[in-house]
Coordinates of C-alpha atoms in Angstrom, one line a residue:
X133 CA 48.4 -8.5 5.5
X134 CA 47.8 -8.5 9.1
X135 CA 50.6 -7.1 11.5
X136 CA 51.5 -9.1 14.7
X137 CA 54.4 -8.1 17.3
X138 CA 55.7 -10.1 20.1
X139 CA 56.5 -8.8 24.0
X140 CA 58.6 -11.1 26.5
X141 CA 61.1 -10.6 28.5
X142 CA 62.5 -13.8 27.8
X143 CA 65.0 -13.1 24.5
X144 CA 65.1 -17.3 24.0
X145 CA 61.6 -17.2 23.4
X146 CA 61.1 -13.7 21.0
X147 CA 63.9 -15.3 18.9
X148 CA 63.1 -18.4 18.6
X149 CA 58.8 -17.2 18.0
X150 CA 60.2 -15.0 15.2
X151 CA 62.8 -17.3 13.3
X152 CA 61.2 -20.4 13.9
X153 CA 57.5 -19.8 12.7
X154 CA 57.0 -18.7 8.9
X155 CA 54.2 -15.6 9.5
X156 CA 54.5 -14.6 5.8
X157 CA 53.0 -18.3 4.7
X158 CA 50.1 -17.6 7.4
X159 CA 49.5 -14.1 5.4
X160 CA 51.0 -12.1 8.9
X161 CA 54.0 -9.7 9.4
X162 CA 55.8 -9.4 11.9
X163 CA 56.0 -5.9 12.8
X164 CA 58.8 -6.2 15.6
X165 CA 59.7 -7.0 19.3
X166 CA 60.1 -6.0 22.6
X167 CA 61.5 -7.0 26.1
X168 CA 58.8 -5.3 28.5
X169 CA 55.8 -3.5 28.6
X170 CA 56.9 -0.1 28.7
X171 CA 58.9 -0.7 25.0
X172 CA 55.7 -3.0 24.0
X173 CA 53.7 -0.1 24.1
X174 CA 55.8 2.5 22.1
X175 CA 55.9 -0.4 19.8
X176 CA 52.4 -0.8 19.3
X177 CA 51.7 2.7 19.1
X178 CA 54.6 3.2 16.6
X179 CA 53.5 0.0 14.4
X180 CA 49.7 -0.3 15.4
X181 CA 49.6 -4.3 15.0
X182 CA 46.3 -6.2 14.5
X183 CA 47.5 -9.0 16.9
X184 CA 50.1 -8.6 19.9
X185 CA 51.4 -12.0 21.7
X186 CA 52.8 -11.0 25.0
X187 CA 54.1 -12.7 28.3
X188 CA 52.3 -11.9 31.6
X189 CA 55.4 -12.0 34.1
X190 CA 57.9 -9.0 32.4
X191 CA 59.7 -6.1 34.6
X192 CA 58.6 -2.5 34.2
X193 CA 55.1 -3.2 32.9
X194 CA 53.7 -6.8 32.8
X195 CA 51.5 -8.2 30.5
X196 CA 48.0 -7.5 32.1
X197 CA 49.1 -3.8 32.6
X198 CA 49.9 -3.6 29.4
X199 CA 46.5 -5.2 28.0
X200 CA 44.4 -2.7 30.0
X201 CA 46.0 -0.1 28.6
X202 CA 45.5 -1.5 25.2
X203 CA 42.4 -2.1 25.6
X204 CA 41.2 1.2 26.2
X205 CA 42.9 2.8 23.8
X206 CA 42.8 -0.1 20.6
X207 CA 40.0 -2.3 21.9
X208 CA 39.9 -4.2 18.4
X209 CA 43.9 -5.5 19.0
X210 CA 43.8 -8.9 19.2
X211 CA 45.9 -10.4 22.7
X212 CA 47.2 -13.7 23.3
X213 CA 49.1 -13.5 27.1
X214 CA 51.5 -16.2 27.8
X215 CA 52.9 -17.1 31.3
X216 CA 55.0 -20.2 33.0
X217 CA 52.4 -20.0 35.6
X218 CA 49.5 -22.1 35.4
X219 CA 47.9 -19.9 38.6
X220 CA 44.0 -19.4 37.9
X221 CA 44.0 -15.6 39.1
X222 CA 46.1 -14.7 36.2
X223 CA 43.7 -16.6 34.1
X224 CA 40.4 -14.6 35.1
X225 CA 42.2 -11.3 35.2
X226 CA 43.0 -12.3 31.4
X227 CA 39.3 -13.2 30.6
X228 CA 38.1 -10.2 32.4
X229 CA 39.7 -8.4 30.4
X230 CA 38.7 -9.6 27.6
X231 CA 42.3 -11.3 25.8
X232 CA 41.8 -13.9 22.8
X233 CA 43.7 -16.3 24.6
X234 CA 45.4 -17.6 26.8
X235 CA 48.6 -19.9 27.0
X236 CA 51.1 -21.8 29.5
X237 CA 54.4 -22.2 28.8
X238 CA 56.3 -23.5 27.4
X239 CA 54.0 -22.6 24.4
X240 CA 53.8 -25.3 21.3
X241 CA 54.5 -23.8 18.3
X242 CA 51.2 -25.6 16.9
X243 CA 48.9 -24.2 19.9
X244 CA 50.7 -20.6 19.0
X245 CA 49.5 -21.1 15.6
X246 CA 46.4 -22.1 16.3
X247 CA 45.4 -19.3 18.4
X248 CA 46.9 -16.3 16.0
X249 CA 45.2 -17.7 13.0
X250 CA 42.1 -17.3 15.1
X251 CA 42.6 -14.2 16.2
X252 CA 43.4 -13.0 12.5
X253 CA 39.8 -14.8 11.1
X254 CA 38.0 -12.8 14.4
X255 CA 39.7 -9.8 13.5
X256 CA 39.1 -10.1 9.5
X257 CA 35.2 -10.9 10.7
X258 CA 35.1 -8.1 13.4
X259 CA 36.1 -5.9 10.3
X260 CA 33.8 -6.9 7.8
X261 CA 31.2 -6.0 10.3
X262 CA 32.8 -2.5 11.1
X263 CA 32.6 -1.6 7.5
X264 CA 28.8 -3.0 7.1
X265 CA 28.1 -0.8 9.5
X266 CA 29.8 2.2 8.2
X267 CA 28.2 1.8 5.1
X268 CA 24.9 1.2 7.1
X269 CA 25.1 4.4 9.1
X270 CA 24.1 7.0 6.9
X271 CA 20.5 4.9 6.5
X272 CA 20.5 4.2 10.4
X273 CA 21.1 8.3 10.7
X274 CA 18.2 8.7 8.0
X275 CA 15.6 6.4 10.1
X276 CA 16.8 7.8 13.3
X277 CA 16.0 11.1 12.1
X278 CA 12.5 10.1 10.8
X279 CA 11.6 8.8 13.5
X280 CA 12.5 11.8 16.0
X281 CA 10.1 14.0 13.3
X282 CA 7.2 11.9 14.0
X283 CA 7.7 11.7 17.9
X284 CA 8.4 7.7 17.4
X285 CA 11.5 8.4 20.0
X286 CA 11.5 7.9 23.7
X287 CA 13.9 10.0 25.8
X288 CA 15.9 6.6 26.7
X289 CA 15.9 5.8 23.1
X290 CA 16.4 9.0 21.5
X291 CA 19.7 9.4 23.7
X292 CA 21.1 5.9 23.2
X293 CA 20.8 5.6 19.2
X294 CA 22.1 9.7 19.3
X295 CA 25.1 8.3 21.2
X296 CA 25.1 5.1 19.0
X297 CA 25.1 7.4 15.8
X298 CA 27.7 9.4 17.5
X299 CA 25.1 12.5 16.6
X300 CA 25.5 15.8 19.1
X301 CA 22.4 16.9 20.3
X302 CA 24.0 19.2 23.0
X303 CA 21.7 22.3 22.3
X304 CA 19.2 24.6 23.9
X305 CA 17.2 25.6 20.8
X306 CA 15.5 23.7 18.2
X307 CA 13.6 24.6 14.9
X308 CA 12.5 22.4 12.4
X309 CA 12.6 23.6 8.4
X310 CA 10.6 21.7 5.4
X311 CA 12.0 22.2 1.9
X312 CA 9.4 20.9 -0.8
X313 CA 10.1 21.4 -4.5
X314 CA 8.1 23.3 -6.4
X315 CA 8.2 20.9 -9.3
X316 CA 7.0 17.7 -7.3
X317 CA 3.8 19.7 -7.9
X318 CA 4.1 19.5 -11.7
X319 CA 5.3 16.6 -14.2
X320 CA 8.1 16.3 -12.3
X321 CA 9.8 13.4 -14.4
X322 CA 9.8 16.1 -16.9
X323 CA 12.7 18.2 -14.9
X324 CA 16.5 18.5 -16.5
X325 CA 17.6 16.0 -13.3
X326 CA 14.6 13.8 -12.5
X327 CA 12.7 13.2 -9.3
X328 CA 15.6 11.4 -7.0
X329 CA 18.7 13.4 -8.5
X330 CA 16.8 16.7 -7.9
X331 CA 16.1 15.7 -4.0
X332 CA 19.5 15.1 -4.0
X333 CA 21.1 18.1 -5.0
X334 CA 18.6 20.4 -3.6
X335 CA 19.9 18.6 -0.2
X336 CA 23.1 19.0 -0.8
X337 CA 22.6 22.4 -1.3
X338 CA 20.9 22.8 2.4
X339 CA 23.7 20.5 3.5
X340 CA 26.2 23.2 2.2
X341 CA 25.1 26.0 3.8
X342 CA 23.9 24.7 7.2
X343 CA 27.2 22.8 7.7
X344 CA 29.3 26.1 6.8
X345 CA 27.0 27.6 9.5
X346 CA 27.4 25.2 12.1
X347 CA 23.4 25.8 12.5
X348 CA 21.8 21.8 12.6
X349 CA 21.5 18.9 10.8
X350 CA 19.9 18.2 7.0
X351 CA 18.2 14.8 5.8
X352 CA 15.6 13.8 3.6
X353 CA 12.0 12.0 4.9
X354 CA 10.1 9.6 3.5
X355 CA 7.8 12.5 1.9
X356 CA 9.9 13.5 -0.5
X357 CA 10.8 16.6 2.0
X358 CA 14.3 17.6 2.7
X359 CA 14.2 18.4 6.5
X360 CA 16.2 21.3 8.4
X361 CA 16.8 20.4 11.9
X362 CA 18.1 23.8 13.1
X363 CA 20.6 23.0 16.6
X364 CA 22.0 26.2 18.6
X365 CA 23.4 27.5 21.9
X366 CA 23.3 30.3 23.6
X367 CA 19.9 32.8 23.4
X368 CA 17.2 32.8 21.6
X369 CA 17.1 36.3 20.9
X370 CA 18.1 35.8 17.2
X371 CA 17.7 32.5 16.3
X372 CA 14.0 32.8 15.0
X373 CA 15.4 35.6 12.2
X374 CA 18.8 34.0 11.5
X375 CA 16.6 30.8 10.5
X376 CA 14.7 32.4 8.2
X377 CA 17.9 34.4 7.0
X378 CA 20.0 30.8 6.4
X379 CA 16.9 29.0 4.5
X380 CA 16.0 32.0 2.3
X381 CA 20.0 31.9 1.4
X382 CA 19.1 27.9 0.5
X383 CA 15.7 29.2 -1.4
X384 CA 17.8 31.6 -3.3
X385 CA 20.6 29.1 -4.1
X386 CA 18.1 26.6 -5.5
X387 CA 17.1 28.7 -8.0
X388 CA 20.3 30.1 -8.9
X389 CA 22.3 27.4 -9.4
X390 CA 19.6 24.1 -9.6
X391 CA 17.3 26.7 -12.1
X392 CA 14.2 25.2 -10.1
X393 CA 12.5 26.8 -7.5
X394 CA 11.5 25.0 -3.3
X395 CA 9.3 26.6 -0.8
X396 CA 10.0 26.5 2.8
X397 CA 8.1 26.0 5.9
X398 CA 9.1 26.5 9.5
X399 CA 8.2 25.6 12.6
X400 CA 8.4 27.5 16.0
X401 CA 11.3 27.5 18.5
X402 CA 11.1 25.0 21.0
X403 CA 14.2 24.3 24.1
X404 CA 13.5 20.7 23.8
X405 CA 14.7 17.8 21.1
X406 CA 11.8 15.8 21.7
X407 CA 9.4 19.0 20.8
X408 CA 11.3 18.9 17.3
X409 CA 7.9 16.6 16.4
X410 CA 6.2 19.9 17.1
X411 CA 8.4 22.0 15.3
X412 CA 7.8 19.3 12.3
X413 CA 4.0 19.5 12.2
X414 CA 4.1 23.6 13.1
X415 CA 6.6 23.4 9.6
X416 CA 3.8 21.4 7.8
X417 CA 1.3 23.6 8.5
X418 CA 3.1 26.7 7.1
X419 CA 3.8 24.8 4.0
X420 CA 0.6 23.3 3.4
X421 CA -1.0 27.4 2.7
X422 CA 1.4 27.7 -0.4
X423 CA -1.1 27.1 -2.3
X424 CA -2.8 29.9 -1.0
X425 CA 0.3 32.3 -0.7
X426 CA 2.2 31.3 -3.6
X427 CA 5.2 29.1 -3.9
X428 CA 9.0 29.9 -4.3
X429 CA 9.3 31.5 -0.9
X430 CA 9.9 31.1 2.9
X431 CA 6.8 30.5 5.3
X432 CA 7.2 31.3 8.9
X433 CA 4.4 29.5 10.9
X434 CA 4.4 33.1 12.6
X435 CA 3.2 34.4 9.1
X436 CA 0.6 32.0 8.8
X437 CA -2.4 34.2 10.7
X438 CA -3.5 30.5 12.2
X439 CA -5.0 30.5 15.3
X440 CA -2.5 29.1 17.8
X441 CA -4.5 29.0 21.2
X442 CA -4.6 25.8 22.7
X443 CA -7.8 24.8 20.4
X444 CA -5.6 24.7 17.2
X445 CA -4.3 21.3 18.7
X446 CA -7.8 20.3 18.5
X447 CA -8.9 20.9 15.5
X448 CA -5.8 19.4 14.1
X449 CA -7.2 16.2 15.6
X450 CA -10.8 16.8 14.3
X451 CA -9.1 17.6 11.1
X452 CA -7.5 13.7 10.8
X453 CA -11.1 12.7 12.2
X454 CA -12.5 14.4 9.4
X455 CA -10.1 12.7 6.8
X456 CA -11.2 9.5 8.1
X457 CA -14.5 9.6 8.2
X458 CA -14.2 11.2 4.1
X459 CA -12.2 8.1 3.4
X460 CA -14.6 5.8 5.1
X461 CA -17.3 7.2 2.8
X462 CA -19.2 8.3 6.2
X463 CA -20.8 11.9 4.1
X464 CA -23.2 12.7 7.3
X465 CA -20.0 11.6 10.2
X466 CA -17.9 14.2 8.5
X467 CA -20.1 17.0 8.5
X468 CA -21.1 16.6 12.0
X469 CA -17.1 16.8 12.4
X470 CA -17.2 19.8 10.3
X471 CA -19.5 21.6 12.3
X472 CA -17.1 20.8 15.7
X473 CA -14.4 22.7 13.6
X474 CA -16.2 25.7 12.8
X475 CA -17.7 25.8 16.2
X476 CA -13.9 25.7 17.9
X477 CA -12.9 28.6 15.1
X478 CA -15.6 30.8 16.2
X479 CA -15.2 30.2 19.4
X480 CA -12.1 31.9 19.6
X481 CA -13.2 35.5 20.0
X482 CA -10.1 37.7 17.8
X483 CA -10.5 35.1 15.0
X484 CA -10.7 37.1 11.3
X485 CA -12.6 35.5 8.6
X486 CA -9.0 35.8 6.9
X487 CA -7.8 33.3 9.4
X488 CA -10.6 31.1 9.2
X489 CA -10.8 31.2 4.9
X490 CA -6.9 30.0 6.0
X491 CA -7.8 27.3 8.2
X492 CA -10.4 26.1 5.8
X493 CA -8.3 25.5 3.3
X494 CA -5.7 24.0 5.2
X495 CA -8.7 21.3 6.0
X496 CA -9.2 20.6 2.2
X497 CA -5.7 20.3 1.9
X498 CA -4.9 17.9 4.6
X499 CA -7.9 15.7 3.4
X500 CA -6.6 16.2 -0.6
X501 CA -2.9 15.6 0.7
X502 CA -4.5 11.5 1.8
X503 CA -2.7 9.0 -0.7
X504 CA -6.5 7.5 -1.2
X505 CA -8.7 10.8 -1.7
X506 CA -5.7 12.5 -3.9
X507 CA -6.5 9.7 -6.7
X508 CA -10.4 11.1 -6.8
X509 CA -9.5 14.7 -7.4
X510 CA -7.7 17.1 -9.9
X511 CA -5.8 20.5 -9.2
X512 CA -8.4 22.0 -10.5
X513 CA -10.8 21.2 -8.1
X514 CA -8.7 22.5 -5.2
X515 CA -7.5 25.6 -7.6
X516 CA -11.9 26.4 -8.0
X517 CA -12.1 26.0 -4.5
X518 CA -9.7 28.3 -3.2
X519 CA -11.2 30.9 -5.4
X520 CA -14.8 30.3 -4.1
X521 CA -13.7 30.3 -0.4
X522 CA -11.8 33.7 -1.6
X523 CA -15.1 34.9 -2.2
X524 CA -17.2 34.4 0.3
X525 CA -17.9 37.1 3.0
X526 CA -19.2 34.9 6.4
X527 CA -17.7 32.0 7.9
X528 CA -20.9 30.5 7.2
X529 CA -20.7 30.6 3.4
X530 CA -16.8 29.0 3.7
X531 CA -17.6 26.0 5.7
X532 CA -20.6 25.5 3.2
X533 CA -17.8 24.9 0.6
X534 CA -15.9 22.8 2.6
X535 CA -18.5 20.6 3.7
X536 CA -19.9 20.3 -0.3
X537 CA -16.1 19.4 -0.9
X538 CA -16.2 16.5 1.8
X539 CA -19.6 15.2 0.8
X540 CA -18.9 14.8 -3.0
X541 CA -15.3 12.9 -1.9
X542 CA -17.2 10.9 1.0
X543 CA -19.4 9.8 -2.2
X544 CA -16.9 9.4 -4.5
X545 CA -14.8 6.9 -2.3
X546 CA -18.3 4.9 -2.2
X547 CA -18.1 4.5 -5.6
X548 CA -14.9 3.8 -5.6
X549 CA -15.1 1.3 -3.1
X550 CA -18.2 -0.4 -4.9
X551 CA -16.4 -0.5 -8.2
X552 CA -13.1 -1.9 -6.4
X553 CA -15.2 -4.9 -4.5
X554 CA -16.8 -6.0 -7.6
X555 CA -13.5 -6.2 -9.4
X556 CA -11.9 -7.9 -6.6
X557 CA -15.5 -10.4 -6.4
X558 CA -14.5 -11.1 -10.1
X559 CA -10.9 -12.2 -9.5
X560 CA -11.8 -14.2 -6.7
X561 CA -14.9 -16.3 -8.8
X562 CA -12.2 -16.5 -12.2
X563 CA -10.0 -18.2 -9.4
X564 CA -12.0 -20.7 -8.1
X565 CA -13.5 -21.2 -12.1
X566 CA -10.1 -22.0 -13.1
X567 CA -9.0 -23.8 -9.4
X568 CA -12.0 -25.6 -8.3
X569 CA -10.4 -29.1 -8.8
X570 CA -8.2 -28.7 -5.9
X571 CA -9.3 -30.8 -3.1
X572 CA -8.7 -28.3 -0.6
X573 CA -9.0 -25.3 -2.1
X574 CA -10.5 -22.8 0.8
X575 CA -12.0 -19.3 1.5
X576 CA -8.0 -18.4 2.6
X577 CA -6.3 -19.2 -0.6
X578 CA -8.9 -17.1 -2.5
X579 CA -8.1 -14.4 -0.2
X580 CA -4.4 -14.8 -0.4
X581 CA -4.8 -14.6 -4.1
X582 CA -6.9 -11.2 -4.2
X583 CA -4.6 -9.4 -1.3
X584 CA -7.9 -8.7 1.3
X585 CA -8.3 -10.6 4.5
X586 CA -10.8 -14.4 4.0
X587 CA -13.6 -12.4 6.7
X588 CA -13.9 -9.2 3.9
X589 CA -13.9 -11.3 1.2
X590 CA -16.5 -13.4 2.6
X591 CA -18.0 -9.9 3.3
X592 CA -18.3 -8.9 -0.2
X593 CA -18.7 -12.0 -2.4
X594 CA -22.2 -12.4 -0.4
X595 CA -22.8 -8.7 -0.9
X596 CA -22.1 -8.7 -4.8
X597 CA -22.8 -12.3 -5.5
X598 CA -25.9 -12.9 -2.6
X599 CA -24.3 -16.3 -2.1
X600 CA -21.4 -17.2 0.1
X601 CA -18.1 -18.6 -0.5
X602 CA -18.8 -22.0 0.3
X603 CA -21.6 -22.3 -2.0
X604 CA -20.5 -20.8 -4.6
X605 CA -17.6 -23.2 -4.7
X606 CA -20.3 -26.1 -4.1
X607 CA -22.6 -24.5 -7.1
X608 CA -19.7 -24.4 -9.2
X609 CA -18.1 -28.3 -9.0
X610 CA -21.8 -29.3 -8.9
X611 CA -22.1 -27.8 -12.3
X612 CA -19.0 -28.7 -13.9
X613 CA -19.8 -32.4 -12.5
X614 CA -22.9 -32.5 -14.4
X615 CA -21.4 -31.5 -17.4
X616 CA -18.8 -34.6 -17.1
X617 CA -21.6 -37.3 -15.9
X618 CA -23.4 -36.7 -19.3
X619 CA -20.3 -38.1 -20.7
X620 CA -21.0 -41.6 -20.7
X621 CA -17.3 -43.1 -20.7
X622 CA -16.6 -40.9 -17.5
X623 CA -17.3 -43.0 -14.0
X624 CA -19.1 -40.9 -11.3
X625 CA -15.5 -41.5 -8.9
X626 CA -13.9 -40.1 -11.6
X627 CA -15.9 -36.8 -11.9
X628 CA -15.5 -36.5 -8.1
X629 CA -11.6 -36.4 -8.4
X630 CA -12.0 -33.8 -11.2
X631 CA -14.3 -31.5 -9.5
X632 CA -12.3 -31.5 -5.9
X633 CA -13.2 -35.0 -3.9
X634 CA -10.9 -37.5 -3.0
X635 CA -13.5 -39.0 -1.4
X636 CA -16.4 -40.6 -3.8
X637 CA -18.8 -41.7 -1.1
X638 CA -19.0 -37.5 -0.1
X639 CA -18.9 -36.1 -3.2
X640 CA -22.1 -38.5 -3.6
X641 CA -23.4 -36.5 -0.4
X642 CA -22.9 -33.3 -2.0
X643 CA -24.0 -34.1 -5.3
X644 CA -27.4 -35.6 -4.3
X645 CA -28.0 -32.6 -1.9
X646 CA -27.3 -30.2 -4.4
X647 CA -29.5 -32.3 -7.5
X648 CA -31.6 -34.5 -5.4
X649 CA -30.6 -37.5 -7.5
X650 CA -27.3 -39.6 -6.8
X651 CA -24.6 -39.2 -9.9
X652 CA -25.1 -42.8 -10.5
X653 CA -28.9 -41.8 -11.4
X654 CA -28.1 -38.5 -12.9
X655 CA -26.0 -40.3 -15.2
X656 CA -28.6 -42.9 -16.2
X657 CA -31.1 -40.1 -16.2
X658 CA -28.9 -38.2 -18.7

């Protein structure tokens, strides 16, 4: 039930607005009354009504005093000013500040009515929206957060929706922290909790401990990673070790009390909230050499041994150029890419061939770690190659390996991509087999049917089939027409409505082009 009080100076009018109208049949209480302002206010603060009707004209504290105070302190109080005064300043100082409504006296108890039970539907609406959002907040925080990983944030945007998600981001250091679990790598559905409800606790976990800490924030991205997002004042003198300290305490607690074990990786230190995209990908790249290091454990990027000159950022973009070109199946493109990365490796001078049997295999993983190439290999094949690049003594001899590894996918995804256009050719010609009666059956609904775009299936059916679209539909209703015209009780008009044409005169046309004898002929013929 809604609470309403009413403010006039006029005692006529507050008894005669609280005796004479029925509230409790409109669903409203009337939580009380007062003679000015200055006692309207203590009232409203003491009974904190959803709707206040007040008069403009009172002593002490008139009405539109009284509404901008309101109004900055319970801006979703519904007002409804009254005055004996039909004076149009009064008016726009009302709708400036932003009353529900505004009435002249004397007031008709109808109009009165009129206006509260509007204000209570605004009010009942305005708070159905409040609580959507509140329950929509926790995913707005989850894609705000996302986003600011992946450096999808501009500084205008970044502070508005921080402000907007009421999130604090008054601090001079950040550091950014992946937690994978150890058992994503394994059957995971086979784990006491299950994929989601072990993401979950292992977050809540991180949530725990960081919160206790006041050290950051803790959410989980789209790649089944719980994030860190480390936040402090003050120097950094510390802040580097007391990171480590606060996510081997999470590490540890996993295992104790969750019996399952999560690796860590994290970034640098950066003073800036839009560099936490570079404290994200720094974190990736200490987590992507557990596989190399072992799992169960914390993984400074510090600890890493990876080149961090200037040129890293470089290879990190030949590295995605690579990946591509493997997906693309383009063997000779990606060793000539391969070659760029071992030339900017070996250009820098104090690189070990520890570090570079490092950054080799942190290629292999980032072109493994692909949603498409991952389907084309086993963990065995990455397991074999870390032991061969183990084993080899020059730089030379690793990058051989690597580039064997990228040729044999680059080939693999050709014959994957072969095999997937024939099977896709085959949908589309069982299609139009069972669909070539439709009169306007096109190159678009085909495509629409197979899920690829009407210029690359046109693209393949002439590769696998050596005929295009068009003619293969011709071919087909030219066949199945022939079939029918050797049925002597079937009319040649007829066949052309069964076979796709409305129009007898051009299915003629494209029968005798096809043939080189009219149906009519063909039919006698037959």
């Amino acid at each position: 039930m809604l609470k309403l009080i009413i403010i006039d100076d006029d005692g006529l009018i507050r008894r005669g607005l609280s005796h004479t109208i029925r509230w409790e049949e409109l669903n409203i209480e009337l939580a009380g009354t007062a003679a000015d302002g200055e006692r309207g206010l203590e009232l409203i603060e003491k009974t904190e009504p959803h709707i206040i009707i007040a008069d403009i004209r009172m002593p002490i504290m008139d009405g539109l005093a009284l509404t901008g105070i309101v109004k900055s302190r319970y801006p979703e109080m519904k007002i409804i000013l009254m005055t004996g005064y039909d004076e149009l300043e009064f008016a726009k100082e009302a709708l400036k500040m932003k009353v529900f409504d505004y009435l002249l006296k004397p007031v008709d108890n109808q109009n009165l009515l009129d206006a509260v039970q509007r204000a209570a539907a605004e009010w009942h609406h305005d708070h159905q929206l409040k609580l959507k959002l509140l329950e929509g907040i926790p995913l707005l925080k989850h894609r705000f957060f996302e986003r600011l990983i992946r450096g999808k944030l501009s500084e205008e945007e970044l502070s508005i929706q921080a402000r907007m998600l009421d999130l604090n981001f008054d601090y001079d250091f950040y550091m950014t922290v992946i937690l994978k679990a150890d058992d994503y790598a394994a059957d995971h559905s086979s784990h006491r909790f299950g994929r989601e409800m072990l993401k979950y606790c292992i977050e809540n976990v991180a949530h725990e401990i960081i919160t206790r800490e006041q050290a950051g924030f803790v959410f989980e991205s789209i790649d089944d990673e719980i994030i860190v997002l480390f936040a402090w004042k003050g120097p950094d003198e510390h802040l580097q070790s007391r990171a480590f300290d606060l996510t081997e305490e999470i590490r540890a607690s996993v295992e104790q009390y969750l019996k399952t074990t999560v690796t860590a990786g994290m970034g640098f230190l950066y003073g800036q909230l839009a560099s936490v995209t570079k404290s994200y990908s720094d974190a990736k790249s200490a987590l992507e050499i557990r596989h190399i290091i072992g799992k169960n454990q914390v993984i400074s990027i510090q600890d890493t041994g990876l080149p961090l000159s200037p040129q890293s950022v470089d290879i990190l973009d030949l590295e995605k150029t690579l990946t591509l070109k493997v997906k693309l199946g383009l063997e000779k493109d990606a060793e000539q890419v391969l070659e760029q990365i071992e030339a900017k490796l070996l250009s820098t001078r104090s690189i070990t061939l520890q570090q570079v049997k490092l950054k080799a295999l942190e290629t292999a993983v980032l072109i493994y770690a692909d949603a498409d190439l991952r389907e084309l290999v086993h963990e065995d094949d990455f397991n074999r190659l870390t032991e061969l690049i183990h084993r080899k003594q020059t730089v030379r001899e690793v990058f051989a390996e690597i580039r064997q590894m990228a040729s044999l996918l680059a080939n693999a995804m050709n014959a994957s991509r072969e095999s997937q256009q024939k099977e896709i050719v085959k949908q589309a010609m069982d299609f139009i087999e069972q669909n070539y009666m439709r009169e306007r059956l096109s190159l678009q609904d085909v495509a629409d049917e197979v899920h690829i775009s009407p210029t690359y299936l046109s693209y393949i059916f002439k590769k696998e089939q050596n005929i295009n679209f068009s003619d293969y539909l011709l071919e087909t209703r030219m066949k199945v027409a022939m079939e029918l015209l050797r049925m002597k009780d079937l009319k040649s008009y007829e066949v052309a409505e069964l076979v796709g044409y409305s129009n007898a005169q051009y299915f003629s046309t494209c029968f005798k082009k096809y043939t080189g004898c009219s149906p009519s002929a063909f039919k006698g013929e037959s």
